[in-house]
Coordinates of C-alpha atoms and ligand atoms in Angstrom, one line a residue:
X1 CA 59.4 51.6 34.4
X2 CA 57.5 50.3 37.4
X3 CA 60.1 48.4 39.3
X4 CA 57.7 46.5 41.5
X5 CA 56.0 44.8 38.5
X6 CA 59.3 44.3 36.6
X7 CA 61.1 42.9 39.6
X8 CA 58.2 40.5 40.3
X9 CA 58.3 39.4 36.6
X10 CA 62.0 38.8 36.8
X11 CA 61.6 36.7 39.9
X12 CA 58.5 35.0 38.6
X13 CA 56.6 36.3 41.6
X14 CA 54.2 38.3 39.4
X15 CA 50.6 37.0 39.3
X16 CA 49.3 36.9 35.8
X17 CA 45.6 36.8 34.8
X18 CA 44.5 35.6 31.4
X19 CA 41.0 36.7 30.6
X20 CA 39.3 34.2 28.2
X21 CA 40.2 30.5 28.3
X22 CA 39.6 29.7 24.6
X23 CA 41.8 28.6 21.8
X24 CA 44.1 31.6 22.5
X25 CA 43.9 32.1 26.2
X26 CA 44.3 28.6 27.5
X27 CA 47.6 27.7 25.8
X28 CA 49.0 31.1 27.0
X29 CA 47.8 30.7 30.6
X30 CA 49.4 27.2 30.6
X31 CA 52.7 28.6 29.2
X32 CA 52.8 31.2 32.1
X33 CA 51.9 28.5 34.7
X34 CA 54.5 26.1 33.3
X35 CA 57.2 28.8 33.7
X36 CA 56.3 29.1 37.4
X37 CA 54.0 32.1 37.4
X38 CA 50.8 31.8 39.5
X39 CA 48.3 32.3 36.7
X40 CA 44.6 33.1 37.2
X41 CA 42.7 31.8 34.2
X42 CA 39.5 33.9 34.3
X43 CA 36.5 33.2 32.1
X44 CA 32.9 34.4 32.3
X45 CA 31.7 30.9 31.2
X46 CA 31.3 28.8 34.3
X47 CA 31.0 25.7 32.1
X48 CA 34.5 26.4 30.6
X49 CA 36.0 27.1 34.0
X50 CA 34.5 23.9 35.4
X51 CA 35.9 21.9 32.4
X52 CA 39.4 23.4 32.9
X53 CA 39.2 22.8 36.6
X54 CA 38.5 19.2 35.9
X55 CA 41.6 19.0 33.8
X56 CA 39.7 18.7 30.5
X57 CA 39.7 20.8 27.4
X58 CA 38.7 20.7 23.8
X59 CA 41.5 23.1 22.8
X60 CA 43.6 20.9 20.6
X61 CA 47.0 22.3 21.4
X62 CA 46.6 21.7 25.1
X63 CA 46.8 18.1 26.4
X64 CA 44.8 17.1 29.4
X65 CA 48.0 15.9 31.0
X66 CA 49.7 19.3 30.7
X67 CA 46.6 20.9 32.1
X68 CA 46.3 18.5 35.0
X69 CA 50.0 19.0 35.9
X70 CA 49.6 22.8 36.1
X71 CA 46.5 22.4 38.2
X72 CA 48.1 19.9 40.5
X73 CA 51.1 22.2 41.0
X74 CA 48.7 25.0 41.9
X75 CA 50.1 27.3 39.3
X76 CA 47.0 27.5 37.2
X77 CA 43.9 28.7 39.0
X78 CA 40.8 28.6 36.7
X79 CA 38.0 30.9 38.0
X80 CA 34.9 32.8 37.0
X81 CA 35.2 35.0 40.2
X82 CA 36.4 38.4 39.0
X83 CA 37.3 39.2 42.7
X84 CA 40.6 37.3 42.1
X85 CA 41.7 40.0 39.7
X86 CA 42.5 42.2 42.7
X87 CA 45.7 40.1 43.3
X88 CA 47.2 40.4 39.8
X89 CA 50.2 42.3 38.5
X90 CA 49.5 41.6 34.8
X91 CA 46.3 40.9 32.8
X92 CA 46.2 39.5 29.3
X93 CA 42.9 39.8 27.5
X94 CA 42.1 37.0 25.1
X95 CA 38.3 37.4 24.6
X96 CA 36.4 37.0 21.4
X97 CA 36.1 39.8 18.8
X98 CA 33.3 38.7 16.4
X99 CA 31.3 40.8 14.0
X100 CA 27.8 42.3 14.7
X101 CA 24.9 41.3 12.6
X102 CA 25.6 44.3 10.4
X103 CA 29.2 43.0 9.9
X104 CA 30.9 45.6 12.1
X105 CA 33.5 45.0 14.8
X106 CA 31.9 43.8 18.0
X107 CA 34.3 44.7 20.8
X108 CA 31.8 44.3 23.6
X109 CA 33.7 41.4 25.2
X110 CA 36.8 43.6 25.5
X111 CA 34.6 46.4 27.0
X112 CA 33.2 43.9 29.5
X113 CA 36.8 42.7 30.4
X114 CA 37.7 46.4 30.9
X115 CA 34.7 46.9 33.2
X116 CA 35.9 44.0 35.3
X117 CA 39.4 45.4 35.5
X118 CA 38.0 48.8 36.5
X119 CA 35.9 47.2 39.2
X120 CA 38.5 44.9 40.7
X121 CA 42.0 46.0 40.1
X122 CA 43.4 48.1 42.9
X123 CA 47.1 48.2 42.4
X124 CA 49.5 49.1 39.5
X125 CA 48.9 46.7 36.7
X126 CA 50.3 45.8 33.2
X127 CA 47.5 45.1 30.7
X128 CA 48.0 43.4 27.3
X129 CA 45.2 43.0 24.7
X130 CA 45.7 40.0 22.5
X131 CA 42.2 39.8 20.8
X132 CA 42.4 40.7 17.2
X133 CA 40.9 44.2 16.6
X134 CA 41.1 47.4 14.5
X135 CA 43.9 49.9 14.7
X136 CA 43.2 52.3 17.5
X137 CA 41.1 49.9 19.6
X138 CA 43.6 49.5 22.5
X139 CA 43.7 53.3 22.9
X140 CA 39.9 53.8 22.6
X141 CA 38.6 50.7 24.5
X142 CA 41.2 50.1 27.1
X143 CA 43.4 53.2 27.7
X144 CA 40.7 55.9 27.6
X145 CA 38.1 54.3 30.0
X146 CA 40.8 53.3 32.5
X147 CA 42.5 56.8 32.5
X148 CA 39.0 58.3 32.9
X149 CA 38.7 56.5 36.2
X150 CA 41.6 58.7 37.5
X151 CA 44.3 56.0 37.0
X152 CA 47.6 57.3 35.7
X153 CA 49.6 55.9 32.8
X154 CA 53.1 54.8 33.8
X155 CA 52.1 54.9 37.4
X156 CA 49.0 52.7 37.8
X157 CA 48.7 51.5 34.2
X158 CA 51.1 50.0 31.7
X159 CA 49.3 48.9 28.4
X160 CA 50.3 47.0 25.3
X161 CA 48.7 45.4 22.3
X162 CA 50.2 42.1 21.3
X163 CA 48.4 40.1 18.7
X164 CA 48.0 36.4 19.1
X165 CA 49.2 34.3 16.1
X166 CA 48.3 30.9 17.3
X167 CA 47.6 28.4 14.5
X168 CA 45.5 25.7 16.2
X169 CA 46.6 22.2 15.2
X170 CA 50.0 23.4 13.9
X171 CA 52.5 20.7 15.1
X172 CA 55.6 22.9 14.4
X173 CA 54.6 26.4 15.7
X174 CA 53.0 26.9 19.1
X175 CA 52.8 29.7 21.7
X176 CA 56.4 29.6 22.7
X177 CA 58.2 29.5 19.3
X178 CA 56.0 31.8 17.4
X179 CA 57.5 35.3 17.4
X180 CA 55.4 37.8 19.3
X181 CA 54.8 41.4 18.2
X182 CA 54.3 43.9 21.0
X183 CA 53.4 47.6 20.8
X184 CA 53.1 49.7 23.9
X185 CA 51.3 52.9 24.8
X186 CA 54.5 54.2 26.5
X187 CA 58.1 53.4 26.9
X188 CA 57.6 51.9 30.3
X189 CA 54.6 49.8 29.0
X190 CA 56.7 48.4 26.3
X191 CA 59.6 47.6 28.6
X192 CA 57.3 45.6 30.9
X193 CA 55.5 44.0 28.0
X194 CA 58.7 42.8 26.4
X195 CA 60.0 41.5 29.8
X196 CA 56.7 39.6 30.5
X197 CA 56.4 38.0 27.1
X198 CA 60.1 37.0 27.1
X199 CA 59.4 34.8 30.0
X200 CA 57.3 32.5 27.8
X201 CA 58.1 33.3 24.2
X202 CA 61.4 32.8 22.4
X203 CA 61.3 36.0 20.3
X204 CA 59.6 39.2 21.1
X205 CA 59.3 41.8 18.3
X206 CA 58.9 45.3 19.7
X207 CA 57.1 47.9 17.5
X208 CA 56.6 51.6 18.1
X209 CA 52.9 51.7 19.0
X210 CA 49.8 49.6 19.7
X211 CA 48.4 50.7 16.3
X212 CA 51.3 49.1 14.4
X213 CA 50.9 45.9 16.4
X214 CA 47.1 45.9 15.7
X215 CA 47.6 46.7 12.0
X216 CA 50.3 44.0 11.6
X217 CA 47.8 41.3 12.7
X218 CA 45.1 42.5 10.3
X219 CA 47.7 42.8 7.5
X220 CA 48.9 39.2 8.0
X221 CA 45.4 37.7 7.9
X222 CA 44.2 40.0 5.1
X223 CA 47.2 38.8 3.1
X224 CA 46.1 35.2 3.6
X225 CA 42.5 36.0 2.8
X226 CA 43.3 37.8 -0.4
X227 CA 45.7 35.1 -1.6
X228 CA 43.3 32.3 -0.9
X229 CA 40.6 34.2 -2.8
X230 CA 43.0 34.7 -5.7
X231 CA 43.6 30.9 -5.8
X232 CA 39.9 30.3 -5.5
X233 CA 39.3 32.5 -8.5
X234 CA 42.2 30.8 -10.4
X235 CA 40.6 27.4 -9.7
X236 CA 37.2 28.5 -11.1
X237 CA 39.0 29.9 -14.1
X238 CA 41.0 26.7 -14.6
X239 CA 37.7 24.7 -14.4
X240 CA 36.3 26.9 -17.2
X241 CA 39.5 26.4 -19.3
X242 CA 39.6 22.7 -18.7
X243 CA 43.0 22.9 -16.9
X244 CA 44.0 21.1 -13.7
X245 CA 44.6 23.8 -11.0
X246 CA 46.5 21.4 -8.8
X247 CA 49.0 20.3 -11.5
X248 CA 49.3 24.0 -12.4
X249 CA 50.1 25.0 -8.8
X250 CA 52.6 22.1 -8.5
X251 CA 54.4 23.4 -11.6
X252 CA 54.3 27.1 -10.4
X253 CA 55.7 26.1 -7.1
X254 CA 58.9 24.8 -8.6
X255 CA 60.0 28.4 -9.0
X256 CA 62.5 28.9 -6.2
X257 CA 61.8 32.7 -5.8
X258 CA 59.0 35.2 -6.1
X259 CA 56.2 32.7 -5.6
X260 CA 54.4 31.6 -2.4
X261 CA 51.8 28.8 -2.7
X262 CA 48.3 29.2 -1.4
X263 CA 45.6 26.6 -2.2
X264 CA 42.0 26.9 -3.4
X265 CA 39.3 25.2 -1.4
X266 CA 35.6 25.3 -0.5
X267 CA 35.9 28.7 1.2
X268 CA 37.5 30.1 4.3
X269 CA 36.5 29.5 7.9
X270 CA 37.6 29.9 11.5
X271 CA 37.6 33.0 13.8
X272 CA 40.3 34.8 11.8
X273 CA 40.4 34.8 8.0
X274 CA 36.7 35.5 7.3
X275 CA 36.5 38.2 10.1
X276 CA 39.8 40.1 10.5
X277 CA 39.7 41.8 7.1
X278 CA 36.3 43.1 7.9
X279 CA 37.8 44.9 11.0
X280 CA 40.3 46.5 8.7
X281 CA 37.8 47.6 6.0
X282 CA 35.5 49.0 8.7
X283 CA 38.2 51.1 10.1
X284 CA 39.5 52.2 6.7
X285 CA 35.9 53.3 5.7
X286 CA 35.9 55.7 8.6
X287 CA 38.6 57.7 6.8
X288 CA 36.7 57.3 3.4
X289 CA 39.2 54.6 2.3
X290 CA 37.5 51.7 0.5
X291 CA 39.6 48.5 0.1
X292 CA 38.8 46.9 -3.2
X293 CA 41.0 44.0 -2.4
X294 CA 39.2 43.1 0.8
X295 CA 35.7 43.4 -0.7
X296 CA 36.6 41.3 -3.7
X297 CA 38.4 38.7 -1.6
X298 CA 35.4 38.4 0.8
X299 CA 33.0 38.2 -2.2
X300 CA 35.0 35.3 -3.9
X301 CA 35.6 33.3 -0.7
X302 CA 32.1 33.6 0.6
X303 CA 30.7 32.3 -2.7
X304 CA 32.8 29.2 -2.8
X305 CA 30.4 26.9 -0.9
X306 CA 27.7 27.7 -3.5
X307 CA 30.3 27.0 -6.2
X308 CA 31.0 23.6 -4.6
X309 CA 27.2 22.8 -4.7
X310 CA 27.0 24.0 -8.3
X311 CA 29.9 21.7 -9.2
X312 CA 28.2 18.8 -7.3
X313 CA 25.0 19.4 -9.2
X314 CA 26.9 19.3 -12.6
X315 CA 28.8 16.1 -11.7
X316 CA 25.5 14.4 -10.8
X317 CA 23.8 15.7 -13.9
X318 CA 26.6 14.3 -16.0
X319 CA 25.8 10.8 -14.5
X320 CA 22.1 11.4 -15.4
X321 CA 21.2 12.0 -11.7
X322 CA 19.6 15.0 -10.0
X323 CA 20.9 16.5 -6.8
X324 CA 17.4 16.2 -5.3
X325 CA 17.2 12.8 -3.5
X326 CA 20.8 12.0 -4.3
X327 CA 22.7 10.5 -1.3
X328 CA 25.7 12.7 -0.6
X329 CA 28.5 12.2 1.9
X330 CA 30.5 15.2 3.1
X331 CA 34.1 14.4 4.3
X332 CA 35.1 17.0 6.9
X333 CA 33.1 19.6 8.7
X334 CA 35.8 21.6 10.5
X335 CA 37.2 24.6 8.6
X336 CA 40.7 23.1 8.3
X337 CA 42.5 19.8 8.6
X338 CA 43.1 18.0 11.9
X339 CA 41.2 20.4 14.1
X340 CA 37.7 20.4 15.7
X341 CA 36.8 24.1 15.1
X342 CA 33.5 24.6 13.2
X343 CA 33.4 28.4 13.4
X344 CA 32.5 29.9 10.1
X345 CA 33.3 26.5 8.4
X346 CA 32.4 26.5 4.7
X347 CA 31.3 22.9 5.2
X348 CA 28.3 24.0 7.2
X349 CA 27.2 26.2 4.3
X350 CA 27.7 23.4 1.8
X351 CA 25.7 21.2 4.1
X352 CA 22.8 23.6 4.3
X353 CA 22.9 24.4 0.6
X354 CA 22.6 20.7 -0.3
X355 CA 19.7 20.3 2.1
X356 CA 17.9 23.2 0.5
X357 CA 18.2 21.3 -2.8
X358 CA 16.6 18.2 -1.2
X359 CA 19.7 16.1 -1.2
X360 CA 20.1 13.4 1.4
X361 CA 23.2 14.5 3.2
X362 CA 25.4 12.7 5.7
X363 CA 28.9 13.6 7.0
X364 CA 32.0 12.1 8.4
X365 CA 34.5 14.0 10.5
X366 CA 36.7 12.2 13.1
X367 CA 37.2 15.6 14.9
X368 CA 33.5 16.7 14.9
X369 CA 31.4 13.9 16.4
X370 CA 28.2 15.9 16.1
X371 CA 27.0 19.4 15.1
X372 CA 23.6 21.2 15.1
X373 CA 22.2 22.3 11.7
X374 CA 20.7 25.7 11.2
X375 CA 17.2 24.3 12.1
X376 CA 18.6 22.9 15.3
X377 CA 18.7 19.2 14.3
X378 CA 21.6 17.3 15.8
X379 CA 23.7 15.5 13.2
X380 CA 26.1 12.7 14.1
X381 CA 29.3 11.9 12.2
X382 CA 29.6 8.5 10.5
X383 CA 32.6 6.5 11.5
X384 CA 35.4 6.7 9.0
X385 CA 36.7 3.1 9.6
X386 CA 33.3 1.4 9.1
X387 CA 32.0 3.8 6.5
X388 CA 31.2 2.5 2.9
X389 CA 31.8 5.3 0.5
X390 CA 30.1 3.2 -2.2
X391 CA 26.8 3.7 -0.4
X392 CA 26.7 7.3 -1.7
X393 CA 25.9 8.8 -5.1
X394 CA 28.5 11.4 -4.5
X395 CA 31.3 12.0 -2.0
X396 CA 32.5 15.6 -1.5
X397 CA 35.8 16.0 0.3
X398 CA 35.8 19.4 2.1
X399 CA 38.5 19.1 4.8
X400 CA 41.7 17.2 4.2
X401 CA 42.0 15.5 7.6
X402 CA 45.0 13.1 7.7
X403 CA 42.6 10.4 8.8
X404 CA 40.9 10.4 5.3
X405 CA 43.3 7.9 3.6
X406 CA 43.3 8.5 -0.1
X407 CA 43.5 4.8 -1.0
X408 CA 40.1 4.2 0.5
X409 CA 38.7 7.3 -1.2
X410 CA 40.1 6.4 -4.6
X411 CA 39.0 2.7 -4.2
X412 CA 35.5 3.2 -2.9
X413 CA 34.0 6.6 -4.0
X414 CA 31.9 6.0 -7.1
X415 CA 31.7 9.8 -7.8
X416 CA 34.1 12.2 -6.0
X417 CA 34.3 16.0 -5.7
X418 CA 37.6 16.6 -4.1
X419 CA 37.9 20.3 -3.1
X420 CA 41.3 19.8 -1.4
X421 CA 43.2 17.5 -3.7
X422 CA 43.2 14.9 -1.0
X423 CA 42.6 12.0 -3.3
X424 CA 45.8 12.7 -5.3
X425 CA 49.2 11.3 -4.2
X426 CA 50.8 14.7 -4.5
X427 CA 49.7 16.6 -1.4
X428 CA 49.4 20.4 -1.4
X429 CA 51.8 22.4 0.8
X430 CA 49.2 24.5 2.7
Ligands
NAD501 N1 41.4 30.9 17.4 C1 42.4 31.3 16.7 O1 43.0 30.6 15.9 C2 42.9 32.8 16.9 C3 44.2 33.1 16.4 C4 44.7 34.3 16.6 C5 43.9 35.3 17.2 N2 42.7 35.0 17.7 C6 41.9 36.0 18.3 O2 42.0 35.8 19.8 C7 40.7 36.2 20.4 C8 40.2 35.0 21.1 O3 39.9 34.0 20.2 P1 39.6 32.5 20.7 O4 39.7 31.7 19.4 O5 40.5 32.1 21.8 O6 38.1 32.6 21.2 P2 37.3 31.5 22.0 O7 35.9 31.8 21.7 O8 37.9 30.2 21.8 O9 37.6 31.9 23.6 C9 37.2 33.1 24.2 C10 36.9 32.9 25.6 O10 36.6 34.1 26.2 C11 35.6 34.0 27.1 N3 35.0 35.4 27.4 C12 34.1 36.1 26.7 N4 34.0 37.3 27.3 C13 34.8 37.3 28.4 C14 35.1 38.3 29.4 N5 34.5 39.5 29.4 N6 36.0 38.0 30.4 C15 36.5 36.8 30.4 N7 36.3 35.8 29.5 C16 35.5 36.1 28.5 C17 34.6 33.1 26.5 O11 33.7 32.5 27.4 C18 35.6 32.1 25.8 O12 35.8 31.0 26.7 C19 39.8 36.7 19.2 O13 40.0 38.1 19.1 C20 40.4 36.1 18.0 O14 40.2 36.8 16.8 C21 42.2 33.7 17.5

């Protein structure tokens, strides 16, 4: 174990850098700053850094007040100057890991973070990768290039993978009280990793390698993706059989063992559930292993927005109306309730699909005041309080934001397609 780094961590003298100040990195940087660590919040986006410097953020789980306090106390130093990395004892990488246009893992942001580490870090350092990625990535993309520069493991470098499990908007579980899995490249790496994370997280779960930690994250999110897909298929089947899926789920859920509820919906969104299983299936394919579960789940989930539009068309037809020229209101653009994240949101696809059918579409989302359509047109949200649902031929509820009170929906919507069961008095668990 490197006693200089571990002593500094114990005394809270270690300087910690968090690379990437997004949904994952900013709450983590703040957690370290609030525990007394000088924390460099590094981001390549000057706009993001300026915003954080001004004590403002759109990351929901971080209040401007908390941010401003950490800035005022000088514990959080937001910067886009990589030169500051030369001071640090620990670096935590929280950069995006999207897919390429051919649906393969895009780890270029991790590679660019590693290039900055190579160029600027001059003393022994602990590095933890938190970005979701495929098993083997930490070894390939972080360990290998750094060791090739002549740095030595367990002398100059201590490296872990520790997946981030943050659930934006979750009032119960946040950075500090969500158990953290950590897998190190060596015994000394894991000792430092465990010690560092214990400073800010209640429970640290040590596993035997970075690969187990990488795989655990993908398994968690693939589990969720597959189960949501299964419920989506069940809801389509129930439609065909003329059975209410929600009442069925409420009944199934009364079983006190052997059942875990997931809910159907208009599809899946966010940076995790639609993407993470693709990282896993890509890696598995390299060993000629083809995951039928992942392919099937992706196929079902990605078709759900089209199914919503099909259902909307049928509902209107039953009223003797055509979808073309019908006035349709979408309730909710973000991919899940009570957050402002539009990434991969199925609502966007429903919106575009309705437009392509010449419907007149408007939306209301208290968390998303505006968004840009595929053709670049800026759309503004209608105001929920002053909105008259009666003005629309059809209302489609896509996100069950708490703001959407069911009494108003039930009272005013002349025709409703509720993909989340929001209009019912029995609310779903997930
Ligand atoms: N958002 C979630 O709910 C969530 C949950 C668990 C895990 N994750 C994973 O965490 C990672 C980060 O996700 P996020 O939601 O915070 O992304 P984000 O897009 O909100 O933030 C990422 C930030 O990294 C910055 N960045 C990009 N390249 C950089 C570089 N080379 N150096 C420094 N900064 C750089 C971007 O400017 C951006 O501000 C992803 O791998 C994601 O899959 C996300």
